Coordinates of C-alpha atoms in Angstrom, one line a residue:
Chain A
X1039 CA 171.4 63.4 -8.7
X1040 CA 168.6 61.2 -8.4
X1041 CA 169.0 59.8 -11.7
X1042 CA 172.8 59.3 -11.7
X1043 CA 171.9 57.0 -8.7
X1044 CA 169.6 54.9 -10.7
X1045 CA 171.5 54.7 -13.5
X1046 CA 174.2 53.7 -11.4
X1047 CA 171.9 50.9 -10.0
X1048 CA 170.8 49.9 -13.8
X1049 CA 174.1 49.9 -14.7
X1050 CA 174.8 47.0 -11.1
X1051 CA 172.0 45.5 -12.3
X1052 CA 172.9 44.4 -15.7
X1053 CA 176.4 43.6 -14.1
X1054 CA 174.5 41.4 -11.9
X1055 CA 172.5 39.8 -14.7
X1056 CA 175.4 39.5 -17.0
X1057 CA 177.4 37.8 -14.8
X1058 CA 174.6 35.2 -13.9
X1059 CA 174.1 34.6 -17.6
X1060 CA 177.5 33.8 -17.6
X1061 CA 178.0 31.5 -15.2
X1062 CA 175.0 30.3 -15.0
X1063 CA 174.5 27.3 -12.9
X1064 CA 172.6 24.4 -14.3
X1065 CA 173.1 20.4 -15.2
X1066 CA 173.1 19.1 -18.7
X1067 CA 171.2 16.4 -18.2
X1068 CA 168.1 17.4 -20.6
X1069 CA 169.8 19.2 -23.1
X1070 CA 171.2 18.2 -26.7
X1071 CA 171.8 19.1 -29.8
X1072 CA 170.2 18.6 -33.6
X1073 CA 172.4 18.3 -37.1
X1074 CA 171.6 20.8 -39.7
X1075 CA 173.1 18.7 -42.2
X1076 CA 173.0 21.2 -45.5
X1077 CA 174.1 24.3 -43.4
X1078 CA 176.8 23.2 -41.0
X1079 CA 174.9 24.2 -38.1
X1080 CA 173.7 22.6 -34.7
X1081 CA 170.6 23.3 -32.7
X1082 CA 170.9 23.1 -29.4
X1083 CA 167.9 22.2 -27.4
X1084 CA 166.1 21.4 -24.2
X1085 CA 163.8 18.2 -24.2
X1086 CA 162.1 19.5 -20.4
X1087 CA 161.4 22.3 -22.2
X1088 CA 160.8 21.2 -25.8
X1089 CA 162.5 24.8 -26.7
X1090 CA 165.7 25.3 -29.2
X1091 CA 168.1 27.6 -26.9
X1092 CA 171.1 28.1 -29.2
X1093 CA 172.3 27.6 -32.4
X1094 CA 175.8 27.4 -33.5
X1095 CA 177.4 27.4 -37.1
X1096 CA 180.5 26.7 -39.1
X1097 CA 181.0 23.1 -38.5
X1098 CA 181.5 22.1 -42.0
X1099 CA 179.8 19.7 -44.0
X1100 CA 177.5 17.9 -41.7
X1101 CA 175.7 16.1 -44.2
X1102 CA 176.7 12.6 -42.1
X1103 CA 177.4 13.8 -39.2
X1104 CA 177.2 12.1 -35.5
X1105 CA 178.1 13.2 -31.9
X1106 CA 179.6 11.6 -28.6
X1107 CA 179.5 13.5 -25.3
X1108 CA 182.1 13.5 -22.7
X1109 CA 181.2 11.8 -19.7
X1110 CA 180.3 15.2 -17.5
X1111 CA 177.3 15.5 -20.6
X1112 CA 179.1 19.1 -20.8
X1113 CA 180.8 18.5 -24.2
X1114 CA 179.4 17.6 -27.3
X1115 CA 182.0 16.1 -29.8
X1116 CA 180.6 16.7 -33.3
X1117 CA 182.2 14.6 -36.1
X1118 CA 181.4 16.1 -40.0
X1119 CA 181.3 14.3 -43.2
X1120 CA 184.5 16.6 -44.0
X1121 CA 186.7 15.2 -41.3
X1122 CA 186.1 18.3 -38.8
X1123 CA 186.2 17.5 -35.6
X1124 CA 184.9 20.2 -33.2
X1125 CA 184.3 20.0 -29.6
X1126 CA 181.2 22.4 -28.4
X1127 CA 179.9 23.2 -24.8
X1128 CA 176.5 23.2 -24.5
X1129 CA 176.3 25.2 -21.4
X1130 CA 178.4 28.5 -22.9
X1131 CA 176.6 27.4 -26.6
X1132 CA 180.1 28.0 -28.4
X1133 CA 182.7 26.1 -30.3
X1134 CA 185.5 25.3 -27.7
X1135 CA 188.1 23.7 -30.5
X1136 CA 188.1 22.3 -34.1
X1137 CA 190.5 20.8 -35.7
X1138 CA 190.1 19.0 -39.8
X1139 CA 191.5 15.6 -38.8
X1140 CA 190.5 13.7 -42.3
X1141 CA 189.2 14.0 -45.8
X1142 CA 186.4 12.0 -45.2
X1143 CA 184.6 10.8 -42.3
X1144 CA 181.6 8.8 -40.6
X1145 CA 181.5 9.7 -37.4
X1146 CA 183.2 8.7 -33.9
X1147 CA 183.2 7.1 -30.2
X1148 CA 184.7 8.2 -26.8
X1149 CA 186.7 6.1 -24.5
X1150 CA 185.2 4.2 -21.6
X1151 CA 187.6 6.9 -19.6
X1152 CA 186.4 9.9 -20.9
X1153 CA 190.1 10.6 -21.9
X1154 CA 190.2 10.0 -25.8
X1155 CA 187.7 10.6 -28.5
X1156 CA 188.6 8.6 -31.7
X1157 CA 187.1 9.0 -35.7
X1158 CA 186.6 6.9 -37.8
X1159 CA 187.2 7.6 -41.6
X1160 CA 186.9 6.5 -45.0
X1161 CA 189.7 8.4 -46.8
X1162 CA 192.2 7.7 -45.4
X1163 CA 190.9 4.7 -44.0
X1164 CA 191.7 4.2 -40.7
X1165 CA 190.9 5.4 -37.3
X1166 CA 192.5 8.4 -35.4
X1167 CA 193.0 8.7 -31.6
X1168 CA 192.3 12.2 -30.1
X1169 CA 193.0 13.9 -26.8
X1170 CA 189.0 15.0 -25.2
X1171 CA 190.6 18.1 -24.0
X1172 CA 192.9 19.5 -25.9
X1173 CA 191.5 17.4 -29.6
X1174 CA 195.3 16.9 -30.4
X1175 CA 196.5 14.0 -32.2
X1176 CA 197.6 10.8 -30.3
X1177 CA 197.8 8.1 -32.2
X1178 CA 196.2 6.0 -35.2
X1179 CA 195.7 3.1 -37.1
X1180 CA 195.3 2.9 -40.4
X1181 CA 193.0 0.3 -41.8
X1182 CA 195.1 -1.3 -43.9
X1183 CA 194.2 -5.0 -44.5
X1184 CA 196.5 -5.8 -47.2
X1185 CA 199.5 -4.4 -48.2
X1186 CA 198.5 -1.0 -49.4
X1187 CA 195.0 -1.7 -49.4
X1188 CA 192.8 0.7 -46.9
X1189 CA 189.3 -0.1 -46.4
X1190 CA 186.7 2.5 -45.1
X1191 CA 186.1 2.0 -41.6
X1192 CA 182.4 1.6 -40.2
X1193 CA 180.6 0.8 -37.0
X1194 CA 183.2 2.4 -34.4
X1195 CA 181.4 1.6 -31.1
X1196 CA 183.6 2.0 -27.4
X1197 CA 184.0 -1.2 -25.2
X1198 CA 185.4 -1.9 -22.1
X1199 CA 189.0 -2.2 -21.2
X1200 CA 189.8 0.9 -23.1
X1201 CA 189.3 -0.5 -26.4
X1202 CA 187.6 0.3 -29.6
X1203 CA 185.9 -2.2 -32.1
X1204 CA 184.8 -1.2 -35.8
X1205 CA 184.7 -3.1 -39.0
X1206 CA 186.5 -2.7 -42.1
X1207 CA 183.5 -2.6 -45.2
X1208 CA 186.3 -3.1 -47.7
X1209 CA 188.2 -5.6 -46.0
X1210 CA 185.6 -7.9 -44.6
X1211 CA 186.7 -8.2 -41.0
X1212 CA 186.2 -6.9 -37.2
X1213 CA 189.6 -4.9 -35.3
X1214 CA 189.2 -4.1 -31.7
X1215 CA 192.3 -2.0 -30.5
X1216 CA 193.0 -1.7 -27.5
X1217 CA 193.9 2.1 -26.4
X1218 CA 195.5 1.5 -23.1
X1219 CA 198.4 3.4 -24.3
X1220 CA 196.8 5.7 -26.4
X1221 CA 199.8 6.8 -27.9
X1222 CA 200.3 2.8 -28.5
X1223 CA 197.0 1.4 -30.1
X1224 CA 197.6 -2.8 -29.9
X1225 CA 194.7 -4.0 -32.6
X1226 CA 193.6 -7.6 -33.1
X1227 CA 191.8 -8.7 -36.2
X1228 CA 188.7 -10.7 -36.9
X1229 CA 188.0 -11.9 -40.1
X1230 CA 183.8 -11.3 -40.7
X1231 CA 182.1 -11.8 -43.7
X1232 CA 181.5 -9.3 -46.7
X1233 CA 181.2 -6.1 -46.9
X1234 CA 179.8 -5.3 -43.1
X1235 CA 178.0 -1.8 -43.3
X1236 CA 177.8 -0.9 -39.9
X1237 CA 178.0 -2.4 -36.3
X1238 CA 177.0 -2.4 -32.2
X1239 CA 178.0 -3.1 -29.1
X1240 CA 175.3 -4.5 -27.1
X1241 CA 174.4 -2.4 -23.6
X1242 CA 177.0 -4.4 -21.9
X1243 CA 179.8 -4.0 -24.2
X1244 CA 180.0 -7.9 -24.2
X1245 CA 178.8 -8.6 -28.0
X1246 CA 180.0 -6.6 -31.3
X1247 CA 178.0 -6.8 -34.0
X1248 CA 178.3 -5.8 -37.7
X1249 CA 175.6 -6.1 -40.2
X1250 CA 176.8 -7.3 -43.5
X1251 CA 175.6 -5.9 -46.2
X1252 CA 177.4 -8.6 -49.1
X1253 CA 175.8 -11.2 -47.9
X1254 CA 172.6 -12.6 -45.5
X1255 CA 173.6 -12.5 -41.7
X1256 CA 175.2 -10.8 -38.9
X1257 CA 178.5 -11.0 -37.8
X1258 CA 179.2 -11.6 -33.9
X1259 CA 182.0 -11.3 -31.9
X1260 CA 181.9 -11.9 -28.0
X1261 CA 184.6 -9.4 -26.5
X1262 CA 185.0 -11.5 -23.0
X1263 CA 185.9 -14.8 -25.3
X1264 CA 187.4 -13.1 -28.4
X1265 CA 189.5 -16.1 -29.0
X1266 CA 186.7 -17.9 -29.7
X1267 CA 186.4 -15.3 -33.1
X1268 CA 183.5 -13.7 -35.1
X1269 CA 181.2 -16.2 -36.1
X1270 CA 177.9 -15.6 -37.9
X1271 CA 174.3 -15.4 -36.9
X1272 CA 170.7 -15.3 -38.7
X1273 CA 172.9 -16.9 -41.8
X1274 CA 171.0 -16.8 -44.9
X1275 CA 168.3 -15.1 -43.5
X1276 CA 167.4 -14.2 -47.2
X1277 CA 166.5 -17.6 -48.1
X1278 CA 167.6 -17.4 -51.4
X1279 CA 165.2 -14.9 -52.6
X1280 CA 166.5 -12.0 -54.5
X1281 CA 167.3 -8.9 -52.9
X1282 CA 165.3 -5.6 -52.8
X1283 CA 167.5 -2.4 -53.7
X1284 CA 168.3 -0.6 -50.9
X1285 CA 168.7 3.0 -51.3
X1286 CA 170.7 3.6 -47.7
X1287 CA 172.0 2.0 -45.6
X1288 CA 170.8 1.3 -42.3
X1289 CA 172.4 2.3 -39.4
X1290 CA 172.9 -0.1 -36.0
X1291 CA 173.6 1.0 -32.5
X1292 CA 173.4 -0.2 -28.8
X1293 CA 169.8 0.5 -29.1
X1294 CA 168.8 -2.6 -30.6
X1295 CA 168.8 -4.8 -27.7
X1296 CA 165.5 -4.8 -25.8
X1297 CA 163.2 -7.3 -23.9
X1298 CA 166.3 -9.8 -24.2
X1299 CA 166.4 -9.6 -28.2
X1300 CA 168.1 -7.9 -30.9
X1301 CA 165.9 -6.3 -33.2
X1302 CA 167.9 -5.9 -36.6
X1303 CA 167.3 -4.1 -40.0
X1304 CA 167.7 -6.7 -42.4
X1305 CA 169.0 -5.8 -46.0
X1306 CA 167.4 -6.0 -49.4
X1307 CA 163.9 -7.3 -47.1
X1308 CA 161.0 -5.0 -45.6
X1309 CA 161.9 -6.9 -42.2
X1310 CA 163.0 -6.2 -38.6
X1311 CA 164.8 -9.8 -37.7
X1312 CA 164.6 -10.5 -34.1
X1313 CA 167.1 -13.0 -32.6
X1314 CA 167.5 -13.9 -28.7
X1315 CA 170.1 -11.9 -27.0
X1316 CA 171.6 -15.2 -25.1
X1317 CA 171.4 -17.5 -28.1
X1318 CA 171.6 -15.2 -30.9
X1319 CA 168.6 -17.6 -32.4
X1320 CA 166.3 -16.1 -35.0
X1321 CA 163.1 -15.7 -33.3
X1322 CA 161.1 -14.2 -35.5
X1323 CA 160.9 -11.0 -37.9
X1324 CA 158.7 -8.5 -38.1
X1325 CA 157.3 -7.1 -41.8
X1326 CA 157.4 -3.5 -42.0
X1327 CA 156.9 -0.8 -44.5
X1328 CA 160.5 -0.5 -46.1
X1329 CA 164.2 -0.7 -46.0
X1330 CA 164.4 -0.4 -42.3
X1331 CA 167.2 2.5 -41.4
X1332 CA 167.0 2.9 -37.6
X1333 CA 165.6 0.0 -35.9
X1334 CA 165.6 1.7 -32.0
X1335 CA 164.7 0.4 -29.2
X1336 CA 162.8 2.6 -26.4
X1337 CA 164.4 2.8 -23.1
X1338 CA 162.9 0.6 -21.5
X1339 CA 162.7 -1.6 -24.4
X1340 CA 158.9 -2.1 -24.3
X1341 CA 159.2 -0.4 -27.8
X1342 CA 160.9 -0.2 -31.3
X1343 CA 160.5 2.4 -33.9
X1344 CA 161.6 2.1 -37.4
X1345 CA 161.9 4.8 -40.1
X1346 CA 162.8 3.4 -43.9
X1347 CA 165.3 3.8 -46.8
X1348 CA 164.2 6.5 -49.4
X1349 CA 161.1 6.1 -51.2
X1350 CA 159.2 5.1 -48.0
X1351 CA 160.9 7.9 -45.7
X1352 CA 158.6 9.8 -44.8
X1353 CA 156.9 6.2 -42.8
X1354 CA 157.5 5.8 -39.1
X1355 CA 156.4 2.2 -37.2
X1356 CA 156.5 0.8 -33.5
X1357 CA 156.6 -2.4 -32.9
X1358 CA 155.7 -4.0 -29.7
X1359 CA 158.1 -6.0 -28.1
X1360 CA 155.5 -7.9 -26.2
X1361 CA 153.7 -8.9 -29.2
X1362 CA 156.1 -8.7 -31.6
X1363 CA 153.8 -6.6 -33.8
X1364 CA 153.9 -3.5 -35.5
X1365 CA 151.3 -1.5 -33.2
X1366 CA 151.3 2.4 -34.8
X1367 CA 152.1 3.9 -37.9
X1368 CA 153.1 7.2 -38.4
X1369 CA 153.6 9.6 -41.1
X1370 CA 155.7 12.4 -39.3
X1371 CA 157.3 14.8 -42.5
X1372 CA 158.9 14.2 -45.4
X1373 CA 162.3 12.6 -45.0
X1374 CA 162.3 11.0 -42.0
X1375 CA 166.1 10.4 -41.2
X1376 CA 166.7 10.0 -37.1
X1377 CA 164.6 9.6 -33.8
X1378 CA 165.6 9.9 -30.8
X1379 CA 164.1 9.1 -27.4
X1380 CA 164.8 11.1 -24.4
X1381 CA 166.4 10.2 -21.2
X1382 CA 164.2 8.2 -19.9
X1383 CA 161.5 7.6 -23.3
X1384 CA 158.6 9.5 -22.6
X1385 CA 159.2 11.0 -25.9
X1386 CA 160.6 10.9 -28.7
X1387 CA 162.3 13.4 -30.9
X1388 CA 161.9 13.1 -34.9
X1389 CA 163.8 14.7 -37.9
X1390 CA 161.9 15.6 -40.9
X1391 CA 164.9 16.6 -43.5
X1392 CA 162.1 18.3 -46.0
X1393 CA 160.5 19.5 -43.9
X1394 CA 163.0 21.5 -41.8
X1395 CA 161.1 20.4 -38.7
X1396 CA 161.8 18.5 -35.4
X1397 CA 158.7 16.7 -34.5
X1398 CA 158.0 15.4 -31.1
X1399 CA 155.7 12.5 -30.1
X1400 CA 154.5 11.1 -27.0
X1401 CA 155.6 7.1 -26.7
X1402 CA 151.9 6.5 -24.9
X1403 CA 149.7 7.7 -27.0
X1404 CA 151.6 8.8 -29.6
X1405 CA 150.1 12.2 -30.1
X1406 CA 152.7 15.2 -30.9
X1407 CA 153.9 17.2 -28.2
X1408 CA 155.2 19.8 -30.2
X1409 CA 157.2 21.1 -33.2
X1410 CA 160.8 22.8 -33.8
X1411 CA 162.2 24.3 -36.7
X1412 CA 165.6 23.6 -38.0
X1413 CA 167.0 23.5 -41.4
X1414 CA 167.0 19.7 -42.9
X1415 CA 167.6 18.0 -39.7
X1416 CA 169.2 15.0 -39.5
X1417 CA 170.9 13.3 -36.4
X1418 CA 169.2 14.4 -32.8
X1419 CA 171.9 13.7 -30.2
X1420 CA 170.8 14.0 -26.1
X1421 CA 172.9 14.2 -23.4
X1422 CA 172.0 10.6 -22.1
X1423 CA 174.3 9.5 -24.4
X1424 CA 177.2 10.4 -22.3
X1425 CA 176.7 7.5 -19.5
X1426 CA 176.2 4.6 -22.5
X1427 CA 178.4 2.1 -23.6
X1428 CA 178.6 2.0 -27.5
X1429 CA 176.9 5.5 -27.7
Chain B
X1075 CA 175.8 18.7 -107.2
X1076 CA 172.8 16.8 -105.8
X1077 CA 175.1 14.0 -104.3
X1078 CA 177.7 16.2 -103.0
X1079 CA 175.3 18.2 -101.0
X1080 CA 173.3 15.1 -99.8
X1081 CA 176.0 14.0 -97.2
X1082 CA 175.5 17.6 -95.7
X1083 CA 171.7 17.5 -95.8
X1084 CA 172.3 14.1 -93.7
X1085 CA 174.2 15.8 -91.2
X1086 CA 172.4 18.6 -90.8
X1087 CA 169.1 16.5 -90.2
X1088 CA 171.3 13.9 -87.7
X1089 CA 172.8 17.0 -86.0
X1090 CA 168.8 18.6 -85.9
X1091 CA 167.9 15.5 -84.6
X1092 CA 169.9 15.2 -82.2
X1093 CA 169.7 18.8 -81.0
X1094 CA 166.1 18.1 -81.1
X1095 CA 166.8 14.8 -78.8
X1096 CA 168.5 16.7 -76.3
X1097 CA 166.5 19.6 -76.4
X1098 CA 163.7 17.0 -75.4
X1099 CA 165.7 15.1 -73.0
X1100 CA 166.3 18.0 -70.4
X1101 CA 163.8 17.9 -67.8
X1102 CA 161.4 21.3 -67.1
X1103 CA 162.8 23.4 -64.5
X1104 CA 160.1 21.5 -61.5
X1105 CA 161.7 18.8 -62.8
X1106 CA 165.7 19.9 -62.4
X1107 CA 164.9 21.1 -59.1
X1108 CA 163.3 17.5 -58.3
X1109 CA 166.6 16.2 -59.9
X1110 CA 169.1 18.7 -58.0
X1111 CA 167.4 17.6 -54.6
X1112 CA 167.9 14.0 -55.2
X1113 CA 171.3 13.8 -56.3
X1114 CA 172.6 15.9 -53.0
X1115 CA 170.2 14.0 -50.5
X1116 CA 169.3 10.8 -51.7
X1117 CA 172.5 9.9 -53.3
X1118 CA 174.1 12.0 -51.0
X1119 CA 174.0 9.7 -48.7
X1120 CA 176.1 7.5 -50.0
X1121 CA 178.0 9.4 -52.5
X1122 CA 178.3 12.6 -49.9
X1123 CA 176.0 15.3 -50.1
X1124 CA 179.1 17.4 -51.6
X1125 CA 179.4 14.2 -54.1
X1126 CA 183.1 14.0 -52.7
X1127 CA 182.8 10.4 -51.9
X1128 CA 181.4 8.0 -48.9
X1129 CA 180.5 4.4 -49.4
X1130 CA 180.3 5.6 -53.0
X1131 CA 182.8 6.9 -55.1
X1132 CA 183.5 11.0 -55.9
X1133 CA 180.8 11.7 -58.1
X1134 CA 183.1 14.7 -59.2
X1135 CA 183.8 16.1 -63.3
X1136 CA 187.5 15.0 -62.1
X1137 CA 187.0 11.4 -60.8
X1138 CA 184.3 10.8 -63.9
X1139 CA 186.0 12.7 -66.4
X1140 CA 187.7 9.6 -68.4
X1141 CA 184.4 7.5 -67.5
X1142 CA 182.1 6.7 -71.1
X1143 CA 178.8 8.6 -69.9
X1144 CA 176.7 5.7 -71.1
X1145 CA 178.0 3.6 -68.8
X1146 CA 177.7 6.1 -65.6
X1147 CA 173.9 6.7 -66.9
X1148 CA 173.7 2.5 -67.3
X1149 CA 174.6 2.3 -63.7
X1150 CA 172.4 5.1 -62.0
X1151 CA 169.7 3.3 -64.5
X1152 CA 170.3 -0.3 -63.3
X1153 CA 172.7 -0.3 -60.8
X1154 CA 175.8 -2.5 -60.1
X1155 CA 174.7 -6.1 -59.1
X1156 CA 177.2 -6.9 -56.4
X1157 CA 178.1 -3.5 -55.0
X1158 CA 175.9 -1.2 -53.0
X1159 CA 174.6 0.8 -56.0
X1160 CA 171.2 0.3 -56.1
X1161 CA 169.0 0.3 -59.8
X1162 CA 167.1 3.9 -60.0
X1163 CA 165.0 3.1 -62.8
X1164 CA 161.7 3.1 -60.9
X1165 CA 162.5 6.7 -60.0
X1166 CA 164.4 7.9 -63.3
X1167 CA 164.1 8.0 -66.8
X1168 CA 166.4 7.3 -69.1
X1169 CA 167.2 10.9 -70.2
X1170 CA 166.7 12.6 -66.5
X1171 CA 169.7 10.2 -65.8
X1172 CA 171.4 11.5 -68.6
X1173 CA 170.7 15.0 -67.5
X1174 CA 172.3 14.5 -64.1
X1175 CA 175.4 12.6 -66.1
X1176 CA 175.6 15.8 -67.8
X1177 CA 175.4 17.9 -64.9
X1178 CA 178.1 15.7 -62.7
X1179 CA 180.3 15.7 -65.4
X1180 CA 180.7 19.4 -65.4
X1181 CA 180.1 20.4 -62.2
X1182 CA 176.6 19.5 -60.3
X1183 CA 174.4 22.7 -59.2
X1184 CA 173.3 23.4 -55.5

């Protein structure tokens, strides 16, 4: 008799338990997720913390993959080197929907709305217009910049007024299309330069930016005067001098602008370039150890780090943005391929592909907090994403 | 009977030779496993870590198959001037390259 009772209250108790797990009340705000690029699985993780707390699998090929949130930070929208697309909650740690929506792809943005998450891809070239809830189809736009010619698509960043604005590496020129009607995508062209490799939006969303990697210089476009057109900036930054081989491409994001400059990877040159946010004047460069990859700016911009193109990858270097100078050099693992800072940049989270470790530093004194496993990490995504222009 | 055997004896020592060549040429097991790792990762990154394709082409035995291998291991060795394929010489020999020519032309191992 007496034990029936307490299994009976055992048995409410678990009930209890169970259905707190389940609906378990908490913000997202500190949470994110880490790329296992060679497994097709995600980490999920808590930066208060410093603690893995999930991991999900079968996402694909994830060996380029990148991630938007949805503007609630709830949703994580994972894009995979294969073309999956799949839409994960981080609170309930499962796969809410996936759907193959290419043969190749490079990653993705979200709308200034929330509403529409689009992909960009290289085969077929284009980009592709999805519904955030549901992940069907709306619309797309096929990068085609010559009768049947399609040029992979690179550098798809969000900007204001419902629009999109991405480069075309083949075809040498800037489209912003306008998604007011998603179902009815309204593109404008820009012609650029050669071959631009990637691109940015700049915190605002006012400037678009592509690197080019065909010749010396940016590519800018200002999106509240787009008649005015792309024109170029730090033009022949090279001087002339031959190029050094770069093996991989660097990647650029919103996080370049800090302490009213934007601090660039140059190509085929061990430099950061640094050019005045306002005047988009060279004002200076900054020698590093290699081919600069990520070139990111802390949050509050009083920092940059840089990691490098294979063979110097296993290098990490802050620069200063008061002094312009490179002020720490770190050697966190072997292949060193992303960093990313949480919410508000007292540390920073680093992937060590060889070392199937997440390493995390302090910004101040740059001692490490801590370690996480995780099989050949690559991108580290945090929720903070969710609130940023161009992220 | 001398002369009509000697075209054979040349053979013979050219196809020795070249066994002997290629028997040299592939790289110790370490070595391979070096190899395997850089192909998926390193030129994975552009050529897709499932060599299906990114900013480079499908390094696939279907999308090389008609391709002369001297000139696929002439461009891992030196690159393309003009593209974004970068010269690998500082971090390949001559005959590794070959090896992984080999290897993508029939299939490359995990």
């Amino acid at each position: 008799m007496r034990h029936s009772l307490q299994f009976l209250l055992l048995g409410l108790l678990a009930l209890l338990l169970g259905a707190c797990a389940g609906t378990q009340v908490r913000g997202t705000g500190d949470l994110g997720l880490v790329i296992e690029r060679a497994s097709g699985h995600v980490t999920l993780v808590n930066t208060s913390a410093r603690e893995a707390y999930a991991r999900i699998g079968g996402l694909g090929d994830l060996s380029h993959a990148s991630v938007v949130y949805s503007r609630d930070a709830r949703y994580a929208y994972v894009f995979g080197r294969d073309g999956g697309l799949t839409k994960l909650d981080l609170l309930e740690a499962r796969i809410v929907k996936r759907v193959m929506q290419s043969g190749n792809a490079i990653g993705g943005s979200i709308s200034q709305d929330g509403r529409i998450v689009v992909a960009q891809n290289y085969t077929p070239g284009g980009i592709k217009a999805f519904d955030a809830d549901t992940l069907e189809l709306l619309s797309e736009v096929p990068a085609e910049y010559a009768p049947g010619q399609f040029s992979k698509v690179v550098g798809l960043a969000d900007v204001p007024g419902g629009k999109f604005a991405y480069a075309l590496f083949d075809g040498g020129e800037i489209w912003v299309s306008d998604f007011s009607d998603p179902k009815k995508p309204v593109t404008q062209r820009f012609p650029a330069g050669q071959q631009p490799y990637d691109g940015l939006v700049t915190p605002n969303g006012r400037h678009y930016l592509a690197g080019l990697f065909g010749e010396d210089g940016i590519v800018l476009l200002d999106l509240w005067q787009p008649e005015q057109g792309a024109r170029k900036i730090l033009e022949k930054y090279g001087r002339g001098e031959e190029k050094l081989p770069v093996f991989k491409m660097p990647h650029l994001r919103g996080w370049s602008v800090a302490a009213g400059r934007a601090w660039l990877p140059a190509i085929g040159r061990h430099e950061v370039l640094v050019a005045d946010a306002t005047t988009w004047k060279e004002t200076g460069r900054v020698p590093v150890k290699g081919q600069p990859v990520f070139v990111m700016a802390s949050p509050d911009g009083r920092q940059i780090w840089v990691n490098f193109a294979f063979p110097d990858n296993g290098w990490v270097q802050v620069i200063d943005t008061l002094s312009g100078r490179v002020v720490q050099t770190l050697q966190p693992g072997k292949a060193v391929l992303h960093m990313e800072f949480t919410p508000r940049g007292e540390a920073v989270w680093i992937s060590a592909r060889d070392d199937n470790r997440v390493l995390i530093y302090d910004t101040r004194t740059f001692r490490q907090l801590g370690s996480l496993p995780a099989e050949a990490p690559s991108g580290i995504f945090f929720t903070s994403r969710a609130a940023r222009i161009g992220f | 009977m001398s002369t009509r055997r000697r075209p054979f004896a040349v053979a013979l020592t050219l196809l020795l030779a070249g066994s002997a060549a290629v028997a040299m040429a592939e790289p110790t097991p370490a070595r391979q496993k070096e190899l395997i790792h850089l192909v998926r990762q390193d030129c994975g990154s552009c050529h897709g870590m499932t060599l299906q394709g990114g900013l480079g082409p499908a390094l696939l035995p279907a999308t090389l198959a008609e391709k002369p291998a001297e000139g696929l291991v002439a461009t891992i060795i030196g690159g393309r001037p003009g593209t974004a394929m970068p010269p690998w010489h500082r971090f390949l020999a001559e005959d590794e390259a070959q090896w992984i020519v080999a290897k993508l032309m029939t299939g490359f191992p995990q």
